[in-house]
Tab-separated table of C-alpha atoms in Angstrom:
chain	number	residue	atom	x	y	z
A	409	MET	CA	190.453	69.017	130.093
A	410	SER	CA	192.395	68.635	126.849
A	411	LYS	CA	190.817	69.692	123.558
A	412	LEU	CA	190.823	66.094	122.312
A	413	LEU	CA	189.070	64.782	125.420
A	414	LYS	CA	186.607	67.678	125.373
A	415	ARG	CA	185.591	66.817	121.809
A	416	TYR	CA	184.872	63.203	122.801
A	417	MET	CA	182.915	64.282	125.889
A	418	GLU	CA	180.787	66.624	123.777
A	419	GLY	CA	180.156	63.818	121.297
A	420	LEU	CA	179.128	61.503	124.126
A	421	HIS	CA	176.095	63.698	124.885
A	422	SER	CA	174.794	63.233	121.342
A	423	VAL	CA	175.158	59.426	121.393
A	424	GLN	CA	171.989	57.437	121.993
A	425	PRO	CA	172.848	54.626	124.455
A	426	TRP	CA	170.108	52.287	123.164
A	427	ARG	CA	168.535	51.343	119.838
A	428	TRP	CA	164.869	50.650	119.145
A	429	ARG	CA	164.386	47.761	116.769
A	430	GLY	CA	161.610	46.302	114.645
A	431	ARG	CA	160.997	43.663	111.968
A	432	VAL	CA	160.093	43.934	108.286
A	433	VAL	CA	156.563	42.659	107.691
A	434	GLU	CA	155.774	43.913	104.170
A	435	SER	CA	157.385	45.543	101.144
A	436	VAL	CA	155.488	47.405	98.400
A	437	GLY	CA	157.648	48.915	95.678
A	438	SER	CA	160.353	50.941	97.406
A	439	THR	CA	158.389	51.238	100.669
A	440	ILE	CA	159.235	48.979	103.607
A	441	GLU	CA	156.598	48.291	106.289
A	442	SER	CA	157.828	47.153	109.669
A	443	ALA	CA	156.495	46.375	113.109
A	444	GLY	CA	158.519	48.978	114.982
A	445	PRO	CA	160.912	50.512	115.760
A	446	LEU	CA	159.841	53.469	117.885
A	447	SER	CA	160.725	56.453	115.694
A	448	SER	CA	159.654	59.823	114.312
A	449	ILE	CA	159.003	60.928	110.740
A	450	GLY	CA	162.306	61.866	109.120
A	451	ASP	CA	164.409	59.680	111.431
A	452	CYS	CA	167.255	57.676	109.958
A	453	CYS	CA	167.091	53.917	110.285
A	454	ALA	CA	169.056	50.881	109.114
A	455	ILE	CA	167.683	47.654	107.641
A	456	GLU	CA	170.024	44.672	107.928
A	457	ASP	CA	169.325	41.820	105.527
A	458	ARG	CA	170.217	38.147	105.968
A	459	GLY	CA	173.469	38.618	104.096
A	460	GLY	CA	174.689	41.216	106.604
A	461	CYS	CA	174.229	44.133	104.211
A	462	VAL	CA	172.947	47.321	105.880
A	463	HIS	CA	170.446	49.445	103.931
A	464	LEU	CA	170.234	53.031	105.178
A	465	ALA	CA	166.657	54.282	105.118
A	466	GLU	CA	164.420	57.097	106.322
A	467	VAL	CA	161.054	56.957	108.092
A	468	ILE	CA	158.451	58.543	105.789
A	469	GLY	CA	155.203	57.819	107.662
A	470	PHE	CA	153.031	55.382	109.564
A	471	ARG	CA	150.149	53.095	108.681
A	472	GLY	CA	148.291	52.056	111.787
A	473	SER	CA	150.901	50.691	114.189
A	474	ARG	CA	153.393	50.017	111.428
A	475	VAL	CA	156.371	52.137	110.405
A	476	LEU	CA	156.861	53.095	106.744
A	477	SER	CA	160.446	53.614	105.665
A	478	MET	CA	162.220	54.036	102.329
A	479	PRO	CA	165.822	52.943	101.648
A	480	LEU	CA	168.223	55.519	100.233
A	481	MET	CA	169.690	53.069	97.754
A	482	THR	CA	167.909	49.846	96.812
A	483	THR	CA	165.494	47.365	98.369
A	484	ASP	CA	167.283	44.386	96.776
A	485	GLY	CA	168.044	41.724	99.376
A	486	ILE	CA	165.522	42.896	101.994
A	487	ARG	CA	163.258	40.047	103.175
A	488	PHE	CA	160.411	39.454	105.582
A	489	GLY	CA	161.642	39.469	109.170
A	490	ASP	CA	164.804	41.523	108.583
A	491	CYS	CA	165.816	43.780	111.467
A	492	VAL	CA	165.027	47.511	111.283
A	493	THR	CA	167.017	49.663	113.712
A	494	ALA	CA	166.193	53.281	114.550
A	495	LEU	CA	169.422	55.315	114.556
A	496	GLY	CA	167.887	58.101	116.625
A	497	SER	CA	169.083	60.917	114.381
A	498	GLN	CA	167.890	63.161	111.592
A	499	PRO	CA	169.664	63.202	108.175
A	500	SER	CA	172.917	65.185	108.264
A	501	ILE	CA	176.132	65.651	106.269
A	502	ARG	CA	179.705	66.544	107.138
A	503	ILE	CA	180.849	69.872	105.693
A	504	GLY	CA	184.070	71.852	105.804
A	505	PRO	CA	185.950	74.403	103.697
A	506	GLY	CA	187.649	71.532	101.847
A	507	VAL	CA	184.393	70.633	100.089
A	508	THR	CA	185.127	73.308	97.447
A	509	GLY	CA	186.003	71.829	94.072
A	510	ARG	CA	184.473	68.441	94.923
A	511	ILE	CA	181.660	66.389	93.402
A	512	LEU	CA	179.384	64.766	95.994
A	513	ASN	CA	176.446	62.399	95.958
A	514	GLY	CA	173.091	63.116	97.610
A	515	ILE	CA	174.326	62.268	101.114
A	516	GLY	CA	177.490	64.364	100.880
A	517	ILE	CA	180.032	61.620	100.064
A	518	PRO	CA	182.665	62.477	97.387
A	519	ILE	CA	182.215	60.541	94.137
A	520	ASP	CA	184.992	62.183	92.115
A	521	GLY	CA	187.489	59.419	92.844
A	522	ASN	CA	189.586	61.528	95.203
A	523	THR	CA	190.117	61.132	98.927
A	524	ALA	CA	187.752	62.225	101.656
A	525	ILE	CA	187.017	65.914	102.195
A	526	ALA	CA	190.231	67.592	103.312
A	527	GLY	CA	190.533	69.624	106.484
A	528	PRO	CA	188.174	69.921	109.447
A	529	THR	CA	184.507	69.069	108.961
A	530	ARG	CA	181.417	69.184	111.128
A	531	SER	CA	178.039	67.492	110.984
A	532	ILE	CA	175.083	69.680	109.952
A	533	PRO	CA	171.432	68.562	109.583
A	534	VAL	CA	170.172	68.820	106.000
A	535	ASP	CA	166.812	70.188	107.136
A	536	GLY	CA	168.082	73.668	107.949
A	537	PRO	CA	166.488	75.947	110.546
A	538	LEU	CA	163.655	78.236	109.501
A	539	HIS	CA	164.802	81.856	109.255
A	540	SER	CA	162.761	84.586	110.863
A	541	PRO	CA	161.648	87.233	108.338
A	542	LEU	CA	163.307	89.838	110.574
A	543	GLU	CA	166.692	88.116	110.197
A	544	ARG	CA	166.756	88.952	106.506
A	545	VAL	CA	168.578	91.987	105.162
A	546	PRO	CA	167.001	94.062	102.359
A	547	ILE	CA	168.429	93.219	98.933
A	548	GLN	CA	170.072	96.383	97.627
A	549	SER	CA	173.147	95.357	95.636
A	550	PRO	CA	173.327	93.529	92.284
A	551	LEU	CA	175.137	90.263	91.655
A	552	SER	CA	176.824	89.903	88.293
A	553	THR	CA	176.036	86.615	86.559
A	554	GLY	CA	178.428	87.263	83.672
A	555	ILE	CA	175.520	87.036	81.219
A	556	ARG	CA	174.931	90.346	79.468
A	557	ALA	CA	171.179	89.943	78.942
A	558	LEU	CA	170.574	89.090	82.598
A	559	ASP	CA	172.823	91.749	84.098
A	560	GLY	CA	171.494	94.497	81.849
A	561	LEU	CA	167.793	93.695	81.484
A	562	LEU	CA	166.905	91.279	84.310
A	563	THR	CA	169.347	92.404	86.989
A	564	VAL	CA	169.635	89.978	89.898
A	565	GLY	CA	170.268	91.119	93.475
A	566	ARG	CA	172.436	89.385	96.066
A	567	GLY	CA	170.101	87.041	97.912
A	568	GLN	CA	167.419	86.983	95.225
A	569	ARG	CA	165.615	83.766	94.280
A	570	ILE	CA	164.801	83.426	90.609
A	571	GLY	CA	163.515	80.648	88.378
A	572	ILE	CA	164.748	79.523	84.960
A	573	PHE	CA	161.713	78.133	83.119
A	574	GLY	CA	162.006	76.155	79.908
A	575	GLY	CA	161.242	72.916	78.127
A	576	SER	CA	163.735	70.131	77.613
A	577	GLY	CA	166.665	70.850	75.308
A	578	VAL	CA	166.413	74.654	75.210
A	579	GLY	CA	169.749	75.385	76.904
A	580	LYS	CA	169.146	75.466	80.675
A	581	SER	CA	172.368	73.552	81.435
A	582	THR	CA	174.396	75.795	79.124
A	583	LEU	CA	172.977	78.882	80.825
A	584	ILE	CA	173.794	77.713	84.349
A	585	GLY	CA	177.260	76.657	83.183
A	586	MET	CA	177.878	80.217	81.952
A	587	MET	CA	176.718	81.613	85.290
A	588	THR	CA	178.908	79.354	87.389
A	589	ARG	CA	182.004	80.222	85.344
A	590	ASN	CA	181.434	83.973	85.104
A	591	THR	CA	179.628	85.006	88.280
A	592	GLU	CA	181.284	87.308	90.805
A	593	ALA	CA	179.888	85.275	93.726
A	594	ASP	CA	182.523	83.904	96.116
A	595	ILE	CA	181.437	80.291	95.651
A	596	THR	CA	178.925	78.355	93.580
A	597	VAL	CA	176.914	75.309	94.668
A	598	VAL	CA	175.280	73.280	91.884
A	599	ALA	CA	172.770	70.453	92.389
A	600	LEU	CA	172.166	68.149	89.417
A	601	VAL	CA	169.007	66.231	90.273
A	602	GLY	CA	167.503	63.487	88.133
A	603	GLU	CA	170.000	63.964	85.306
A	604	ARG	CA	171.073	61.213	82.926
A	605	GLY	CA	174.369	59.695	84.006
A	606	ARG	CA	176.251	60.769	80.873
A	607	GLU	CA	175.083	64.382	81.267
A	608	VAL	CA	176.810	64.781	84.620
A	609	ARG	CA	180.332	64.382	83.234
A	610	GLU	CA	179.441	66.517	80.206
A	611	PHE	CA	178.237	69.311	82.476
A	612	VAL	CA	181.271	69.158	84.767
A	613	GLU	CA	183.837	69.038	81.937
A	614	ASP	CA	182.167	71.138	79.240
A	615	ALA	CA	179.614	73.494	80.788
A	616	LEU	CA	181.425	74.045	84.105
A	617	GLY	CA	185.043	73.442	83.130
A	618	PRO	CA	188.118	73.258	85.401
A	619	GLU	CA	187.928	76.975	86.221
A	620	GLY	CA	184.294	76.786	87.252
A	621	LEU	CA	184.734	73.559	89.230
A	622	ALA	CA	187.628	75.015	91.240
A	623	ARG	CA	185.268	77.505	92.902
A	624	SER	CA	182.199	75.277	93.012
A	625	VAL	CA	180.646	72.349	94.827
A	626	VAL	CA	178.618	69.927	92.681
A	627	VAL	CA	176.013	67.618	94.222
A	628	VAL	CA	174.724	64.842	91.957
A	629	SER	CA	171.796	62.445	92.086
A	630	THR	CA	171.022	60.740	88.776
A	631	SER	CA	167.625	59.633	87.512
A	632	ASP	CA	168.203	55.958	88.393
A	633	GLU	CA	168.602	56.693	92.106
A	634	SER	CA	165.819	56.522	94.671
A	635	PRO	CA	163.471	59.482	95.178
A	636	LEU	CA	164.923	59.983	98.671
A	637	MET	CA	168.419	60.405	97.214
A	638	ARG	CA	167.120	62.991	94.753
A	639	ILE	CA	165.478	64.904	97.579
A	640	ARG	CA	168.608	64.604	99.717
A	641	ALA	CA	170.755	66.003	96.877
A	642	VAL	CA	168.727	69.220	96.852
A	643	LEU	CA	168.774	69.495	100.652
A	644	THR	CA	172.509	68.739	100.766
A	645	ALA	CA	173.293	71.451	98.202
A	646	THR	CA	171.166	73.980	100.094
A	647	THR	CA	172.853	73.047	103.392
A	648	ILE	CA	176.306	73.527	101.842
A	649	ALA	CA	175.211	76.947	100.553
A	650	GLU	CA	174.014	77.858	104.063
A	651	PHE	CA	177.352	76.747	105.524
A	652	PHE	CA	179.344	79.129	103.307
A	653	ALA	CA	176.790	81.953	103.699
A	654	ALA	CA	177.168	81.661	107.485
A	655	GLU	CA	180.898	82.335	106.982
A	656	GLY	CA	180.050	85.648	105.306
A	657	LYS	CA	180.420	84.552	101.696
A	658	SER	CA	178.274	85.443	98.711
A	659	VAL	CA	176.962	82.108	97.424
A	660	LEU	CA	175.374	81.324	94.066
A	661	LEU	CA	173.104	78.290	94.425
A	662	VAL	CA	171.841	76.566	91.267
A	663	LEU	CA	169.319	73.720	91.532
A	664	ASP	CA	168.713	71.810	88.301
A	665	SER	CA	165.926	70.999	88.477
A	666	VAL	CA	163.333	71.807	91.094
A	667	THR	CA	160.790	69.935	88.951
A	668	ARG	CA	162.588	66.626	89.516
A	669	PHE	CA	162.812	67.458	93.225
A	670	ALA	CA	159.023	67.907	93.241
A	671	MET	CA	158.539	64.636	91.341
A	672	ALA	CA	160.698	62.793	93.884
A	673	ALA	CA	158.739	64.372	96.745
A	674	ARG	CA	155.520	63.267	95.017
A	675	GLU	CA	156.778	59.666	94.894
A	676	VAL	CA	157.594	59.739	98.610
A	677	GLY	CA	154.249	61.370	99.472
A	678	LEU	CA	152.247	58.824	97.489
A	679	ALA	CA	154.229	55.964	99.066
A	680	ALA	CA	153.392	57.355	102.511
A	681	GLY	CA	149.670	57.376	101.651
A	682	GLU	CA	149.072	61.054	100.872
A	683	PRO	CA	146.173	61.830	98.525
A	684	PRO	CA	147.133	63.193	95.090
A	685	THR	CA	145.870	66.699	94.320
A	686	ALA	CA	146.958	68.975	91.432
A	687	LYS	CA	148.322	66.828	88.586
A	688	GLY	CA	149.072	64.017	91.008
A	689	TYR	CA	151.247	66.143	93.309
A	690	THR	CA	150.615	65.586	96.995
A	691	PRO	CA	150.037	68.511	99.406
A	692	SER	CA	153.435	68.004	101.056
A	693	VAL	CA	155.192	68.759	97.740
A	694	PHE	CA	154.093	72.392	97.797
A	695	SER	CA	154.989	72.831	101.470
A	696	ARG	CA	158.443	71.315	100.754
A	697	LEU	CA	158.938	73.751	97.871
A	698	ALA	CA	158.056	76.766	100.025
A	699	LYS	CA	160.416	75.642	102.797
A	700	LEU	CA	163.211	74.970	100.305
A	701	VAL	CA	162.945	78.371	98.612
A	702	GLU	CA	162.812	80.236	101.930
A	703	ARG	CA	166.235	78.891	102.894
A	704	ALA	CA	167.874	81.191	100.323
A	705	GLY	CA	168.132	84.956	100.769
A	706	ASN	CA	170.222	87.850	102.012
A	707	PHE	CA	171.306	87.530	105.644
A	708	ARG	CA	173.453	89.499	108.061
A	709	SER	CA	176.382	87.103	107.681
A	710	GLY	CA	176.201	86.388	103.942
A	711	SER	CA	173.858	85.737	101.042
A	712	ILE	CA	172.502	82.882	98.954
A	713	THR	CA	171.440	83.940	95.468
A	714	ALA	CA	169.442	81.007	94.123
A	715	PHE	CA	168.520	79.965	90.598
A	716	TYR	CA	165.972	77.162	90.324
A	717	THR	CA	165.462	75.561	86.926
A	718	VAL	CA	161.901	74.463	86.201
A	719	LEU	CA	161.110	71.996	83.432
A	720	MET	CA	157.937	73.039	81.605
A	721	GLU	CA	156.290	69.948	80.120
A	722	GLY	CA	155.273	70.824	76.574
A	723	ASP	CA	156.399	74.429	77.274
A	724	ASP	CA	153.201	74.846	79.327
A	725	GLN	CA	153.447	77.870	81.609
A	726	GLN	CA	150.057	77.065	83.209
A	727	ASP	CA	151.248	73.800	84.711
A	728	PRO	CA	150.297	73.776	88.448
A	729	LEU	CA	153.895	73.156	89.535
A	730	VAL	CA	155.237	75.896	87.269
A	731	ASP	CA	152.650	78.322	88.625
A	732	ALA	CA	153.381	77.352	92.242
A	733	VAL	CA	157.149	77.804	91.880
A	734	ARG	CA	156.732	81.116	90.051
A	735	SER	CA	154.575	82.445	92.913
A	736	LEU	CA	157.316	81.618	95.457
A	737	LEU	CA	160.218	83.280	93.634
A	738	ASP	CA	161.439	86.858	93.183
A	739	GLY	CA	161.435	86.649	89.404
A	740	HIS	CA	161.516	84.266	86.485
A	741	ILE	CA	163.533	83.804	83.300
A	742	VAL	CA	161.667	82.074	80.478
A	743	LEU	CA	163.674	80.263	77.809
A	744	SER	CA	162.011	80.179	74.394
A	745	ARG	CA	162.125	77.119	72.158
A	746	ARG	CA	161.499	79.367	69.136
A	747	LEU	CA	164.564	81.491	69.906
A	748	ALA	CA	166.645	78.370	70.474
A	749	ALA	CA	165.525	77.025	67.074
A	750	GLU	CA	166.668	80.302	65.505
A	751	GLY	CA	170.123	79.893	67.053
A	752	CYS	CA	169.700	82.749	69.536
A	753	TYR	CA	171.574	81.680	72.684
A	754	PRO	CA	170.892	82.087	75.486
A	755	PRO	CA	167.235	81.925	74.269
A	756	ILE	CA	165.846	84.316	76.889
A	757	ASP	CA	162.310	85.505	76.151
A	758	LEU	CA	162.679	89.015	77.560
A	759	LEU	CA	159.015	89.965	77.335
A	760	ASP	CA	157.933	86.905	79.353
A	761	SER	CA	160.713	87.302	81.933
A	762	ILE	CA	160.978	89.624	84.912
A	763	SER	CA	163.220	90.354	87.890
A	764	ARG	CA	161.039	91.716	90.670
A	765	LEU	CA	164.017	93.150	92.536
A	766	MET	CA	165.634	94.948	89.604
A	767	PRO	CA	164.144	98.338	90.658
A	768	ALA	CA	165.829	97.925	94.063
A	769	VAL	CA	169.328	97.013	92.799
A	770	ALA	CA	169.670	98.947	89.506
A	771	GLY	CA	170.410	102.662	89.168
A	772	LYS	CA	167.963	105.155	87.699
A	773	GLU	CA	169.794	105.459	84.369
A	774	HIS	CA	170.211	101.690	84.113
A	775	ARG	CA	166.471	101.163	84.690
A	776	ALA	CA	165.612	103.764	82.047
A	777	HIS	CA	167.834	102.100	79.444
A	778	ALA	CA	166.408	98.650	80.246
A	779	ALA	CA	162.825	99.966	80.058
A	780	LEU	CA	163.494	101.529	76.640
A	781	PHE	CA	165.073	98.287	75.391
A	782	ARG	CA	162.054	96.270	76.585
A	783	ARG	CA	159.666	98.800	75.027
A	784	MET	CA	161.358	98.492	71.641
A	785	MET	CA	161.307	94.682	71.862
A	786	ALA	CA	157.575	94.773	72.663
A	787	SER	CA	156.891	97.169	69.783
A	788	TYR	CA	158.643	94.864	67.309
A	789	ALA	CA	156.914	91.756	68.705
A	790	ARG	CA	153.453	93.325	68.220
A	791	SER	CA	154.077	94.055	64.538
A	792	GLU	CA	156.536	91.305	63.606
A	793	ASP	CA	154.105	89.547	61.263
A	794	LEU	CA	153.361	92.800	59.366
A	795	VAL	CA	157.067	93.518	59.002
A	796	ARG	CA	157.871	90.018	57.750
A	797	ILE	CA	155.214	90.067	54.993
A	798	GLY	CA	156.125	93.628	53.961
A	799	ALA	CA	152.764	95.148	54.956
A	800	TYR	CA	154.268	97.782	57.271
A	801	LYS	CA	155.010	101.250	55.876
A	802	ALA	CA	157.764	103.289	57.479
A	803	GLY	CA	156.493	106.265	59.463
A	804	ALA	CA	153.209	104.678	60.553
A	805	ASP	CA	154.556	103.873	64.051
A	806	PRO	CA	157.521	105.916	65.398
A	807	ASP	CA	158.313	103.314	68.084
A	808	LEU	CA	158.393	100.518	65.539
A	809	ASP	CA	160.639	102.580	63.255
A	810	ARG	CA	163.105	103.010	66.125
A	811	ALA	CA	162.864	99.302	66.976
A	812	LEU	CA	163.596	98.313	63.380
A	813	ARG	CA	166.672	100.552	63.254
A	814	ALA	CA	168.095	99.013	66.418
A	815	ARG	CA	166.835	95.467	65.800
A	816	SER	CA	170.193	93.932	64.905
A	817	GLU	CA	171.981	95.657	67.805
A	818	MET	CA	169.330	94.488	70.278
A	819	ARG	CA	169.482	90.926	68.983
A	820	ASP	CA	173.279	90.885	69.264
A	821	PHE	CA	172.993	92.181	72.828
A	822	MET	CA	170.720	89.273	73.785
A	823	MET	CA	173.111	86.705	72.285
A	824	GLN	CA	176.296	85.531	73.989
A	825	SER	CA	178.532	82.557	73.285
A	826	PRO	CA	179.170	80.149	76.189
A	827	ASP	CA	182.884	81.038	76.385
A	828	GLU	CA	182.367	84.819	76.221
A	829	GLN	CA	183.037	86.623	79.499
A	830	VAL	CA	181.232	89.930	80.025
A	831	SER	CA	181.654	92.078	83.122
A	832	PHE	CA	178.703	93.858	84.701
A	833	ALA	CA	180.117	97.290	83.779
A	834	ASP	CA	180.771	96.288	80.145
A	835	GLY	CA	177.224	95.018	79.799
A	836	LEU	CA	175.789	98.298	81.097
A	837	ARG	CA	177.989	100.337	78.778
A	838	ARG	CA	176.783	98.395	75.765
A	839	LEU	CA	173.167	98.729	76.895
A	840	ALA	CA	173.639	102.507	77.255
A	841	ALA	CA	175.142	102.686	73.751
A	842	ILE	CA	172.137	100.858	72.263
A	843	ALA	CA	169.724	103.115	74.172
A	844	GLY	CA	171.585	106.167	72.837
A	845	GLU	CA	171.183	104.953	69.250
A	846	ILE	CA	167.487	104.267	69.695
């Protein structure tokens, strides 16, 4: 049998020879109720309106004998009695090596004005398989992010999952842009979820740049799109990261933001009839978050090092969603609005941030220098008010005296301009020099 014929014969086994159909009986908001078709939760379906337009949708639940579905795009044009057809498949995207350097929408279709994805592609379900804990490889090697403060003081390991917590306008996008340009990972996958339309182009052209885009894949779902599209964008980006990790590559996955993913999941859960719990979030939101985070890690074939940005409303670290995400991750980076107001970029609050895997991936001398740096920062923070009003007398606290002498050097170490490239080794050398002066 020829290769061409074999491919068609293999595809024939996956084709469903019949289609279950139903009829629209009610529409509430973005939720469509229909009598039929026979389907499962998560199945893809198509709603054909009277004008012949087909609305792709997904089954999100059931109410009695009726099927609840939600269109991926818009409900405009859907009327009572329109045909709903079960497609008999779960959501999937087509991925190949040619996806690098492209900008995709939530369902994996290029939106950058170029042609279709070049080269061979294959269809992969966006709900990836659950990994057994025994399939994971211990995280023992660091991954350079190109950001001096992170590499030196909050060292990230290959396969680690870490959160970037901050309020709006404190520099999260600038920080992830620096990482995508300067990281030593083989490829970067960025998901921009719930962003304003104008911010997407600004991020791609300014924060990411041509150099960063050439070794990245960007998945976009703006704030005006349906909650299902926002969820799909996150799942699509994670699936693309898994595809490259399976080929043995080191992947940096950045999801901006997981908060908007949770909000979209809350909308879908409420539409399906789930009861609201903590701050209106439905129980399925927290199970979705856990499943999403567990898809990243260090595996035998490759690694996915994931950064999840979390929007803190009113800079509240006790928000239930913030607390839930922090408990799932291997560390967190807190961005301070006060530091941002002082012009200290990136505004990383070192004393509130931690990398739980730094002891496993950093050398003994590196850990000692980082611990001394953190100790001096803590000493200054405790007595900052006394120093500012002139009430502190030199010699009263030896640690504070040392912190004051090295204050300017430590502050300069924490600051880095967006276009400054710093290697992992250079960052450690500068950290060692500061520790030697202290």
